[in-house]
Every structure is written in structure tokens, then in C-alpha cells.
Amino acid sequence: MRRSVLFLKNPGGDPSQVVVERRGAGCRVARDGHRDDFDASRLPDGRYSLLFEDGRQVSGRVQERPEGVRVFRRGEPATVSMSRGRPSSASLAAGAGEGGVEEIRALMHGRIVEVRFAAGDRVEPGALLLVLEAMKMQNEIRASRGGVVERCEVEQGQTVEGGAFLLSIRSDNN
Amino acid sequence: MRRSVLFLKNPGGDPSQVVVERRGAGCRVARDGHRDDFDASRLPDGRYSLLFEDGRQVSGRVQERPEGVRVFRRGEPATVSMSRGRPSSASLAAGAGEGGVEEIRALMHGRIVEVRFAAGDRVEPGALLLVLEAMKMQNEIRASRGGVVERCEVEQGQTVEGGAFLLSIRSDNN
Amino acid sequence: MGIETVAVFSDADRKAPHVAAADYAVRLGPPPARESYLSVAAILEAARKTKATLIHPGYGFLAENAAFARACSDAGLTFVGPPADAIEAMGSKTGSRKMMEAAGVPIVPGLTRPASTAAELKEFGRKAGYPILLKAAAGGGGKGMRRVDSEKEIEAAFARASSEAMAFFNDGAVYAEKLVEGPRHVEVQVIADRHGNRLAVGERECSLQRRHQKVVEECPSPVVGENLRKRICSAALAASAAVNYVSCGTVEFLLSPDGSFYFLEMNTRLQVEHPVTEEVYGVDLASEMIAIALGEPLSWKAEDLRPRGHAIECRIYAEDPSRDFAPSPGTIESLRLPAGPGVRHDIGVEQGSTVPIDYDPMLGKLVVWGPDRPRAIRRLSRALSEYEVAGVETTLPLFRRLCGDSDFQAGRFDVQWLERRLASALLESREPSDEDVLLAAAALSDETAPRGSTPAEPPASPWRRRARLESLRGAER
Amino acid sequence: MGIETVAVFSDADRKAPHVAAADYAVRLGPPPARESYLSVAAILEAARKTKATLIHPGYGFLAENAAFARACSDAGLTFVGPPADAIEAMGSKTGSRKMMEAAGVPIVPGLTRPASTAAELKEFGRKAGYPILLKAAAGGGGKGMRRVDSEKEIEAAFARASSEAMAFFNDGAVYAEKLVEGPRHVEVQVIADRHGNRLAVGERECSLQRRHQKVVEECPSPVVGENLRKRICSAALAASAAVNYVSCGTVEFLLSPDGSFYFLEMNTRLQVEHPVTEEVYGVDLASEMIAIALGEPLSWKAEDLRPRGHAIECRIYAEDPSRDFAPSPGTIESLRLPAGPGVRHDIGVEQGSTVPIDYDPMLGKLVVWGPDRPRAIRRLSRALSEYEVAGVETTLPLFRRLCGDSDFQAGRFDVQWLERRLASALLESREPSDEDVLLAAAALSDETAPRGSTPAEPPASPWRRRARLESLRGAER
């Protein structure tokens, strides 16, 4: 299983978290206290088809854009204010240290199952940096801002303690 | 300008060389003593459009397949027996040394402008290995067979003498 | 029509276009049709789950299954098709022949009940004259059919036809009929509602067949004039009335070169080739069929049905015509469809689609319309020159050759013509020209292009491939 | 038609579909139309180089330019269009009005020659009654038009209309006419050959306009009955006969709510909206136009022209309806076209195409046909729900809203109706629903997918980008 956390911007409030747990095509989305379970399949043409337990089927194309996530259903676009990283307007970017350097630390004891970047690599905002497996869950750790990886002190397969330093990113424009 | 050498299989004879010189969209193809000049543009859908000096226009899709190059014109496929490397049936693979190891050497004095692989990398047959610039021409050097890069003794920007060892490939199935 | 739709699918089709286009979708089972699309129980359960009220059986699978039609009614569902009794009556070759004879519809001289011994067949052969044709009584689609040219072939032919019939239909009964030489396959579209209205919507020419499967269909037939059209349409109406047929259906006839025609069978469903009739008559048969099922009267009167121009349909299969039509499963790497006036597509795949090996390899249908047959053929030829499918082999080259064939252009063919032409040089594949070599040279020397073919998506990384496999396993839970 | 084709192109269009579809292609010049598509010398040189014999001017640019038609004849080329004299006669608003009046074609009461002073306009206003409309005598496409509601506005309006006319057409002449209130735009398709045969192929309803540009066109008009059709078609034939018109052409009329109609202008070319006529009448106007140019007689007689059903065309532009139709250039990242019965596409882009900023941002046309207007609208609605363009904004949402609009459904509109509707809430964009949030969540959490949007090709590597720039420079040599 793999868990991702997404953020949904609320007009005039803190962004709400959208937690997605995936097991293959199986998808569980939790937000604002309610939960949806469905099968999500990526179609050959790049659209997604969601199939709910009552048989309801919804298909559409999803595009990430600077202004938000564009969702086309029956050809018609709508914009969902969703982002992979916590929206910067909330200025709560977890782990942000001084001097425009973001330090990423392990949230709990676990095993690093994937490392996507090395020191010197550029990362885009929202990029998947690491996957930390803990209690049989794969937790994605993403960049909240774009920048360059300054240090990376873990490698795949390594076990880390909660709070351990994993990597740091020097942000752009700082 | 960039020059590539392709090979056209002849039934019951040595393959003939097809030399392509490109300068942007400008294309000169020489083979069997005659020469064609045209503008070759890649279309948004992946097809190619050739435009000859007399205004003739030919468009088609090209796919590399194990059995040869498939060319679709007006939707109808035909197979051209063309390959990037000298066909192995000719068993003349330039620079093939003993023990299934292919040694690639510089054909003339020049400067290495691009190195695509490092020792340990896998290469596919026909893969572009290096680009050697000599007399203002970029010469592509390709693998004639698939295998693993054993040694690579040049780097980008380096000047080499004619005959200098560049890299070696240990072939598959030997 | 403002109706919400429920798609059913097997595991092979979770990502198929019909699923993504539906408001509801229900998994039936694993890919084999027996465990999914032929499972009456699974389909009725899907209807129950989604509170469906209408069931449309499509073209294949259970479309001509009387038991399924009955099971639908029993479950309180409206079956979009004819009454189960009509399906049943037309489902038996010998039974339907008897009914047609009684209704005055001409039939090919033949046995009125299945033969159980070779001796009965010999007697028939002597009376009707050779050649004769042996057929599985429960059959269809050409399976279990066998030509017999003289009495000395009877014994062996009967044994083989009977065992084939047993293998395909679990019923070894065989009957025999006179073989009409050089015939065409001409069929009449019929629509009938629950209020006693019954119309014939002209004929279709379906003589271009390979292994008894239609390949190209036209409307109208190039050899049917006003007078013959009237006669054959009345025969079709009589045939459908004899079984109290309601819904869309097709009465198939064998048309002899002398202008006489004989009832072959009635297809109790909407057929693959219905678009050519729609184009020429301006009717929407699929909607009409649903309206009829909902109890509405026909939306057309006989005098409003005025044919215009000529339509041709090509069935595009993922088969390699240069290798005896071997199936060519794979991924559609690129798909370019022609557009413009008089060009219509009914297509079930798109770029990136996988053509599965489990079902019928038909990719889609190309239908063209023109003011007359020569102009329809010209338009077809133009459309085919713009139709490009890469990734799998298709039957498109066959249609391109046909457009240039003088017999086809003149409408001179019978049901065996295509097979005879295929045995000759019709399908030699295109020789590469100088221009092909230059295109290949331009593409292979183009370092700005992605390598090799142009797939719909960038090739999967090993990591992605693993995740994809995982997600496939997930779908199989 | 078996004719080899030569495409001409500007540097912006080397990779455009019309080039790749042609047998020959010749570069005209750099992107600005003045240096390419409007350069008569470059076009004639292209014809000379490729030994072309026919020149088809298309819809825009030089299609209605008498000097170009004349230059073609002088160069020994056959111009696929009307005689230069007919283009010229219809090119002048005031000149054509005089000719129409003489031919008995009803015209809107107005000045028969341009006004040179405001006083002349005041006199006309007093006679005909307000509101009146000021128009550039040399104009078209709504440029330089100005409504005047009372005499006190005349001075200022005349000054502005005259200076606009000068700016757009290099000719400050202005004429005035009575403003018909609540009118529809109805036009008649005319075809005429060199042998004196002349036919009217029914009317088109083109009242749905924005800024005097047609947005949706229909055939037939929902308000034109048999009797009115006869009258307006005879007027159109008289109009075309008055200028000895040969080729395809369109006579535009203003139709008043009281059933009276007035000649507006004649378009001396094939129009963008010609497919709706083709669908309903079963004619191929583009081929007919070429046959006429080749000296052939019309392939139709009046009694063979029988309209059937109803067709609607939507012009799909790369414009953002939610931002006052601002142009939306960019790359077509994905394109899904609806298929099936009665759906036709005339489209000039494909997935991966770049929508340039240099020319008209029309991506293509969607044309649907149905047995009657309500069913055509239902089909249009279905087709629009399957039509997906990602990468640029389009006018598709406008058409989707229209299908659900009760005035549109009832055919209740005039030429100003769409502008009035646009000023209200017609174009509020779709609010994201729960389902959109779940689709977004599913896509953003899918690690098996390529990141972000799905472009037609994998994103270019810096190395490839360099080579591509190089190749672009190459094309500019």
C-alpha cells in the first residue's frame, strides 16, 4: 500500500488534507471526515476511470497546471485547487529551516524504500523525494518548494529513526 | 552538420551504405552513386514530411521493427531493409576484436563532442555511442551489436588521434 | 436519448472505451466469454445492482439467445430486441424454413427436416440435382457447411458435417439444400413495433465475404432495381410477420443471377452492417430499436423512407491480409482517421488501446456515403488513403486493393468472388519505393525524434512497470 | 477526383496538415499573411513551378479578390471560383445594392450611393425612420458598422464610421440603411455552371453570431417554411443571375420577423458553413465547384435536390469563452473526437499541433445531422460531451450551454440574441464537483503515470531541444 497526502485549497482558510491510499488500482480517498473507496484505472489515452462500489463510473482527463488541477469530464474542464505540496500561501511548509533551506526528516521509525534524488539534483515543487516504509505503509515524502538538493544522507534499504535527517533542499529565489 | 551512415540490405549481396547529411531540416541522402536533397520535417503526430526542390511532397510514418523499417504512406505499410548498424549477416562489423568484444576506435583526428555511455552500461544494437567532430562534420559512431560497455576511455571535449581507442563493448551471446 | 447507461465488462476490458463512456459499469468476470459476456446470471445481477430497466444485447454474444431474452423478461427487465419466441423460431434452420414456406417466402429447395442417414441425403441429391450443400441444423456463420458435388462424396461429407455440427453446436443434426451457383447475399432491413407497424428499410449487398464472414457491405445493392426491391422487401415483411417479429431485424436472401431469390435466415438483432442503411435512408436504427422496446410506435412511415445515394462499409479487423488473415493482436501505436464529407466511423479502439486476443478482432468500421456508387467508391478510396493504423496489422490494404478492382467497381461479384480474388495476387504487399527509402533515412538520422516507434506514452521505466503489474494484480482481486 | 494537389504554405505552416496531405508543396514566405498567403506573385510563382492548372482560393485570404482572379486567368490558370467581374460587382456594397434593386431583389431601404456629408444621412434618417445603420461602402465582416438611434447622434457617428472605414479599407465612403429590428440572418446557397444552369440549394440559418461573426449555422432555418423557401430561393437566383454568377456562392438575406427579407450581400466563394447544406441536400459543394471550374455541367437537377433532416455546424475556435473569447494559442495536448452516426468533422489540427497566433484561430468544425431539428440537437449534445480538447481553451463550452438553452431549442433567436445571452450567465464555467476532486486525487497519487499533462511526445531533453532549434533555423534559410 502507498499513501500520498494532497492539499485542497480552501478560500480564506487553511488548506485541507486529502489522504490517498492506493493498493494497485484500489483507491481510498479521505478528506474532511468522509471517505470514498473506488477502483481507479488509467486508460490507454491517459484519462482516468473511477469505478465506485455501487457501479457508478466516472471518467475524465486530469492535467496539472500552474493555476490548479484541470479536470475534463464529458469534454468540459473545471479547475480543482489541489496541490501535491502544502500550498505556499499557508506558509507552514513542514521542516523548513533557516536560510531558504528545507530540511526533510523522518516522521517515524522506518525503512527508506526509495530515494529519487542525489545531492546537486534539481527538484520541482511537489516532486516525490523519498518513500519511507513504516508499519507496512509506504509514505511519500515530497518537496514543498522547488530547489536543489543540498545534502542527502540516506540510501535505499536503510533503516532510520523518527526525526532522523534525510535530506535538505536549497530553495529557489531565496 | 551531422552525418549518419545507414545500411540497406541487398538480397544476396553486401549491404549498401546510405549516407545522410543533415543541417537542421535540410537533408542530403547519398547512395549507390546518386544523391537526393530535400527538407525533412517531423510533423506533430510523429510522421515525416519530405519536401523536394521541385516541390514534390511525400509524407509518411516510419517505425523501426525487428524485421526492418516500416514506412506507412497513404496509410499503407511497406518494409525497407534498412538498419543503423551494418547488418550482422555481412559479418564485417568494423573493429570487431576477439572474444566477442567490439573495440571502437577513432577513424580520424577529431574532437569527441558527445559520449552517451559509461563502462557497465547496456547498449542496444545501433545505439549512438559517441559523436566525433572532424573537419566540421559530426560523425556518429554506433554499436553494431548489443552488449555491455566494457571500457570507455574518452570524455566529452577530448581531442583524439585517428586510430585511438575510444571504447569497447562485450557482445551478448558470446 | 437521455438514458443513463450501464456497461458490463470482463477483466480484459476494464479500460475499454465502452466502460469509460458509461454512467455505471459492472465487472462480470474473467476474460473468457463463458465466464463473463455469456454469463446470463452475471448480467442479470449487474442489472439488479444498478437498478437497470432495459437490456441491450449488442451484436454478438447473447444477442440471439432466446433463453437470455426470456430470463430478462422473467427478471422484469425490458429486452431491447425481438420477443423470445421470434428468436427461437428463427434460431432453427429447419423450423424457420418450414414457417417461411408456409408464409409464401421462397426458400431454396431442400430437406424440411434434418437427415439422420446418408441415404436420405442421396435421395435428396438425386431429386434436386447436384451440387448440394450440407448444413448444421443448429448452425450459423458458415460453421459445419459442406458442398457436395456428386453422390459418391455423400458418405464422407455427411460424417464430417455431422461431427462438426456436434463439435460447434452440441447438436449433430444436418440438413441439405440445393446449391445456388454464383449467388449474391442480399438482405433486407426490417423494423416493426408493438402496434403492428412493420417496414422494410431497403436491402443491403453483403456478397463480399471471406470464410462466410461479411467483409464489405453496401446499400443499395448494385444489382437490385426498383422492381426487384419491391418483391424482395415484401418477402422480408412476410417472413418477419410470420414470426410476429418486433424490433429491428434482418432477413437474409440468396439472390441468383437470374433474379430469383431464396430465404436464407433471419438475424434477430441489429447487425454490424446497419450503418449503410442508416446513411442511405436517414434513419437511426439503434435509437429506433430502443424506442420500439419502450413501446413507442415507429417514427417513420413507408412513404417517408426515401433512399438517397450509396453507402459502403468496410469492417476493419486486426488481421494480416498478407499472411492469410492471421490475427494480429497488439497495441495501437498510432491511429489516424480520415474526416470530411460522407465519412463515418464506428470505432472501438483508440491510440494506445490494446487489441486483446480474447474476443473478435474487429477494430472498427469505416462507412462512406456518396451521391452514387462510383462517387462513394472514390470517397472510400480517398478515406482509405488517409486511414493509418500502426502497431497491429489490419485489413485496410485489402479494401485499398478492392477500390481499384474493376470487378468491384462494376459491381460484378458473387459470394465466392472475394475468396477467388484473394487466391490471386490481390494482396501482394506494397514494394518499398525510393521515397520509402528516403523517408526511412530521414527518420533514422533524426536525432531530434524519440527513438523507434512513437507510442502513445513514453516507454515505462522498470519502476513504473512494477507498479503497473501491481495495479493489474489489484484489479484481479 | 484524381487531381494532384499543390499546397502553399508560410513558414508558420511547414508542418501543417494541408502540407503533409498534398502531392506538392511550395513555401510562399514568412508567417505574416501579407508576405505569404496574400502575396499574389508568390502564389502564381508556386503554380508556375509545379505546373499547376487550377487554383482553388479556399475560404479566406484571396478568395474574394477580383484582382487575384484576374491575375490567375492572365497567367493561364483556371480560378476555381466565380468570374472576376462577378466578384467585383458583389464587392461593392452600394454597387451591388443598385444591381439588386434593378433585378427586383428586395433590399433594405437605404442610400443608393455613399454619403459624403452628415446632412445626407440626416435626410435619409428622416425619410426612412430611425434606427438606421451606417456601413463602410467597401466593408464586410461588421467592421465600420454603426447604429444610429436618433438624428442628434448622426454627426459623431458619421465621423467615426468614416474614419474606421478609412482605417480598415482605405476608403472612407459610408452609406446608410434602415435598421431592421430583431432580424435573422438567412442565406441561400447557389450553384451555377458555365452552361446557364443555376440552382438554389436551400437556405442556411446563420443568426447565431458574435461580433458579426457566425458561430453556429443550421440547415434548414427553423423558421423558413415551404412558401418562404420558394420566395427567398428565387430572389437568390435572381441576384446571382444579375451578375452572371458562375461557381458556388451564397446570397445573404436579413429576414424580418414579419417574413419579409432583404438582400444583404453575396459571398463569392465557398463558405465555412457549406457542410450543413451538403448534409441535408446530399450534394458535395467542394467537388461541384471544381467540376464547374473545369467546364462541366451541374451534376444535379432542381427536382433531384430533396432536403432531408436537419444539420447543425459549430465553429470551434481556440478562444476562451470564460474570458471574453480571448485567443488561446498553444499546443493541442490531447484531442478526442466524437464518432458515430450523423457526426462529421472538418478539422485542421491534430494532437500535438500548435495553434499559431498568426492566423484565424479556428480549430475545426463539428457538423451533426439528425432526422429533424430536436434529434439533431440531441446528437450535437452527445457529440459535444465526447469532444475533448486539452492544451488550449476552446469555444466548446459555449456550444454545450447552447444545447441546453430553451430559446435555442425552440429556434427563438435573432442576430443579436447570442450577444445578449453571452452578457448573462451563459458562460459561467463548470464548478468542480466531488467527482472532479476524486479524479484529481486519483491522478495525482498515481505513480505509474507520466507526470503532469500527457503531451503527444515525451518532453524534449535539452539536447533534443538544441537540435530542434537548429532544425528550425534550418527551415528559415
PDB file of C-alpha atoms in Angstrom, chain C residues 231-340:
ATOM      1  CA  ARG C 231     -40.520  -8.035 -54.398  1.00  0.00           C
ATOM      2  CA  ILE C 232     -37.670  -8.838 -52.022  1.00  0.00           C
ATOM      3  CA  CYS C 233     -38.905  -6.294 -49.443  1.00  0.00           C
ATOM      4  CA  SER C 234     -42.416  -7.819 -49.430  1.00  0.00           C
ATOM      5  CA  ALA C 235     -40.896 -11.257 -48.944  1.00  0.00           C
ATOM      6  CA  ALA C 236     -38.900  -9.915 -45.979  1.00  0.00           C
ATOM      7  CA  LEU C 237     -42.011  -8.348 -44.452  1.00  0.00           C
ATOM      8  CA  ALA C 238     -43.895 -11.616 -44.870  1.00  0.00           C
ATOM      9  CA  ALA C 239     -41.030 -13.506 -43.233  1.00  0.00           C
ATOM     10  CA  SER C 240     -40.935 -11.192 -40.215  1.00  0.00           C
ATOM     11  CA  ALA C 241     -44.720 -11.166 -39.894  1.00  0.00           C
ATOM     12  CA  ALA C 242     -44.762 -14.971 -39.865  1.00  0.00           C
ATOM     13  CA  VAL C 243     -42.893 -14.982 -36.544  1.00  0.00           C
ATOM     14  CA  ASN C 244     -44.632 -11.876 -35.150  1.00  0.00           C
ATOM     15  CA  TYR C 245     -41.318 -10.121 -35.237  1.00  0.00           C
ATOM     16  CA  VAL C 246     -40.953  -6.882 -33.271  1.00  0.00           C
ATOM     17  CA  SER C 247     -37.739  -4.740 -33.136  1.00  0.00           C
ATOM     18  CA  CYS C 248     -35.002  -4.336 -35.773  1.00  0.00           C
ATOM     19  CA  GLY C 249     -34.106  -7.468 -37.700  1.00  0.00           C
ATOM     20  CA  THR C 250     -32.618  -8.614 -40.967  1.00  0.00           C
ATOM     21  CA  VAL C 251     -33.933 -11.137 -43.445  1.00  0.00           C
ATOM     22  CA  GLU C 252     -31.112 -12.642 -45.481  1.00  0.00           C
ATOM     23  CA  PHE C 253     -31.643 -13.890 -49.025  1.00  0.00           C
ATOM     24  CA  LEU C 254     -29.597 -15.694 -51.624  1.00  0.00           C
ATOM     25  CA  LEU C 255     -30.017 -13.835 -54.907  1.00  0.00           C
ATOM     26  CA  SER C 256     -29.495 -15.937 -58.024  1.00  0.00           C
ATOM     27  CA  PRO C 257     -28.067 -14.337 -61.194  1.00  0.00           C
ATOM     28  CA  ASP C 258     -31.474 -14.934 -62.838  1.00  0.00           C
ATOM     29  CA  GLY C 259     -33.168 -12.594 -60.322  1.00  0.00           C
ATOM     30  CA  SER C 260     -34.860 -15.294 -58.240  1.00  0.00           C
ATOM     31  CA  PHE C 261     -34.155 -15.150 -54.524  1.00  0.00           C
ATOM     32  CA  TYR C 262     -34.419 -17.532 -51.595  1.00  0.00           C
ATOM     33  CA  PHE C 263     -34.797 -17.021 -47.840  1.00  0.00           C
ATOM     34  CA  LEU C 264     -31.566 -17.860 -46.004  1.00  0.00           C
ATOM     35  CA  GLU C 265     -32.189 -16.914 -42.405  1.00  0.00           C
ATOM     36  CA  MET C 266     -33.319 -14.047 -40.240  1.00  0.00           C
ATOM     37  CA  ASN C 267     -30.931 -12.281 -37.883  1.00  0.00           C
ATOM     38  CA  THR C 268     -32.897 -11.273 -34.838  1.00  0.00           C
ATOM     39  CA  ARG C 269     -30.650  -8.403 -33.798  1.00  0.00           C
ATOM     40  CA  LEU C 270     -29.106  -5.176 -35.038  1.00  0.00           C
ATOM     41  CA  GLN C 271     -26.331  -6.117 -37.422  1.00  0.00           C
ATOM     42  CA  VAL C 272     -22.784  -4.873 -37.722  1.00  0.00           C
ATOM     43  CA  GLU C 273     -23.589  -3.544 -41.189  1.00  0.00           C
ATOM     44  CA  HIS C 274     -26.670  -1.499 -40.189  1.00  0.00           C
ATOM     45  CA  PRO C 275     -24.894   1.886 -40.737  1.00  0.00           C
ATOM     46  CA  VAL C 276     -25.048   1.623 -44.547  1.00  0.00           C
ATOM     47  CA  THR C 277     -28.855   1.518 -44.316  1.00  0.00           C
ATOM     48  CA  GLU C 278     -28.830   4.434 -41.867  1.00  0.00           C
ATOM     49  CA  GLU C 279     -26.734   6.556 -44.224  1.00  0.00           C
ATOM     50  CA  VAL C 280     -28.886   5.908 -47.285  1.00  0.00           C
ATOM     51  CA  TYR C 281     -32.316   6.048 -45.606  1.00  0.00           C
ATOM     52  CA  GLY C 282     -31.513   8.684 -42.978  1.00  0.00           C
ATOM     53  CA  VAL C 283     -32.904   6.550 -40.157  1.00  0.00           C
ATOM     54  CA  ASP C 284     -31.276   5.848 -36.786  1.00  0.00           C
ATOM     55  CA  LEU C 285     -31.810   2.114 -36.324  1.00  0.00           C
ATOM     56  CA  ALA C 286     -30.130   1.877 -32.926  1.00  0.00           C
ATOM     57  CA  SER C 287     -32.397   4.572 -31.442  1.00  0.00           C
ATOM     58  CA  GLU C 288     -35.415   3.119 -33.211  1.00  0.00           C
ATOM     59  CA  MET C 289     -34.735  -0.230 -31.567  1.00  0.00           C
ATOM     60  CA  ILE C 290     -34.718   1.331 -28.105  1.00  0.00           C
ATOM     61  CA  ALA C 291     -37.865   3.346 -28.855  1.00  0.00           C
ATOM     62  CA  ILE C 292     -39.604   0.140 -30.009  1.00  0.00           C
ATOM     63  CA  ALA C 293     -38.553  -1.632 -26.809  1.00  0.00           C
ATOM     64  CA  LEU C 294     -40.051   1.252 -24.818  1.00  0.00           C
ATOM     65  CA  GLY C 295     -43.367   0.630 -26.594  1.00  0.00           C
ATOM     66  CA  GLU C 296     -43.238   3.644 -28.908  1.00  0.00           C
ATOM     67  CA  PRO C 297     -44.590   3.434 -32.456  1.00  0.00           C
ATOM     68  CA  LEU C 298     -42.164   3.550 -35.402  1.00  0.00           C
ATOM     69  CA  SER C 299     -41.037   7.106 -36.096  1.00  0.00           C
ATOM     70  CA  TRP C 300     -41.231   6.524 -39.870  1.00  0.00           C
ATOM     71  CA  LYS C 301     -43.941   5.822 -42.400  1.00  0.00           C
ATOM     72  CA  ALA C 302     -43.264   3.841 -45.588  1.00  0.00           C
ATOM     73  CA  GLU C 303     -43.686   6.922 -47.793  1.00  0.00           C
ATOM     74  CA  ASP C 304     -41.090   8.892 -45.773  1.00  0.00           C
ATOM     75  CA  LEU C 305     -38.407   6.284 -46.385  1.00  0.00           C
ATOM     76  CA  ARG C 306     -36.642   7.630 -49.440  1.00  0.00           C
ATOM     77  CA  PRO C 307     -33.210   6.206 -50.184  1.00  0.00           C
ATOM     78  CA  ARG C 308     -30.514   8.678 -51.244  1.00  0.00           C
ATOM     79  CA  GLY C 309     -27.105   7.876 -52.713  1.00  0.00           C
ATOM     80  CA  HIS C 310     -24.922   4.930 -51.870  1.00  0.00           C
ATOM     81  CA  ALA C 311     -23.100   3.794 -48.725  1.00  0.00           C
ATOM     82  CA  ILE C 312     -20.252   1.308 -48.282  1.00  0.00           C
ATOM     83  CA  GLU C 313     -18.943  -0.165 -45.035  1.00  0.00           C
ATOM     84  CA  CYS C 314     -15.546  -1.804 -44.507  1.00  0.00           C
ATOM     85  CA  ARG C 315     -15.001  -3.973 -41.439  1.00  0.00           C
ATOM     86  CA  ILE C 316     -11.508  -3.246 -40.238  1.00  0.00           C
ATOM     87  CA  TYR C 317     -10.014  -6.234 -38.473  1.00  0.00           C
ATOM     88  CA  ALA C 318      -6.670  -6.635 -36.692  1.00  0.00           C
ATOM     89  CA  GLU C 319      -5.669  -9.353 -39.143  1.00  0.00           C
ATOM     90  CA  ASP C 320      -2.736  -9.550 -41.506  1.00  0.00           C
ATOM     91  CA  PRO C 321      -4.051  -9.934 -45.058  1.00  0.00           C
ATOM     92  CA  SER C 322      -0.579 -10.783 -46.376  1.00  0.00           C
ATOM     93  CA  ARG C 323      -0.387 -13.766 -44.003  1.00  0.00           C
ATOM     94  CA  ASP C 324      -3.764 -15.340 -44.718  1.00  0.00           C
ATOM     95  CA  PHE C 325      -5.561 -13.020 -42.284  1.00  0.00           C
ATOM     96  CA  ALA C 326      -3.735 -14.270 -39.212  1.00  0.00           C
ATOM     97  CA  PRO C 327      -4.918 -12.398 -36.097  1.00  0.00           C
ATOM     98  CA  SER C 328      -2.603  -9.509 -35.218  1.00  0.00           C
ATOM     99  CA  PRO C 329      -3.091  -8.627 -31.554  1.00  0.00           C
ATOM    100  CA  GLY C 330      -1.009  -5.830 -30.036  1.00  0.00           C
ATOM    101  CA  THR C 331      -1.133  -2.181 -29.134  1.00  0.00           C
ATOM    102  CA  ILE C 332      -2.442   0.558 -31.408  1.00  0.00           C
ATOM    103  CA  GLU C 333       0.662   2.732 -31.520  1.00  0.00           C
ATOM    104  CA  SER C 334      -0.858   5.339 -33.731  1.00  0.00           C
ATOM    105  CA  LEU C 335      -4.270   5.855 -35.267  1.00  0.00           C
ATOM    106  CA  ARG C 336      -5.153   8.451 -37.886  1.00  0.00           C
ATOM    107  CA  LEU C 337      -8.753   8.598 -39.022  1.00  0.00           C
ATOM    108  CA  PRO C 338      -9.930  10.285 -42.208  1.00  0.00           C
ATOM    109  CA  ALA C 339     -12.552  13.039 -41.833  1.00  0.00           C
ATOM    110  CA  GLY C 340     -14.666  15.209 -44.108  1.00  0.00           C
TER     111      GLY C 340
END
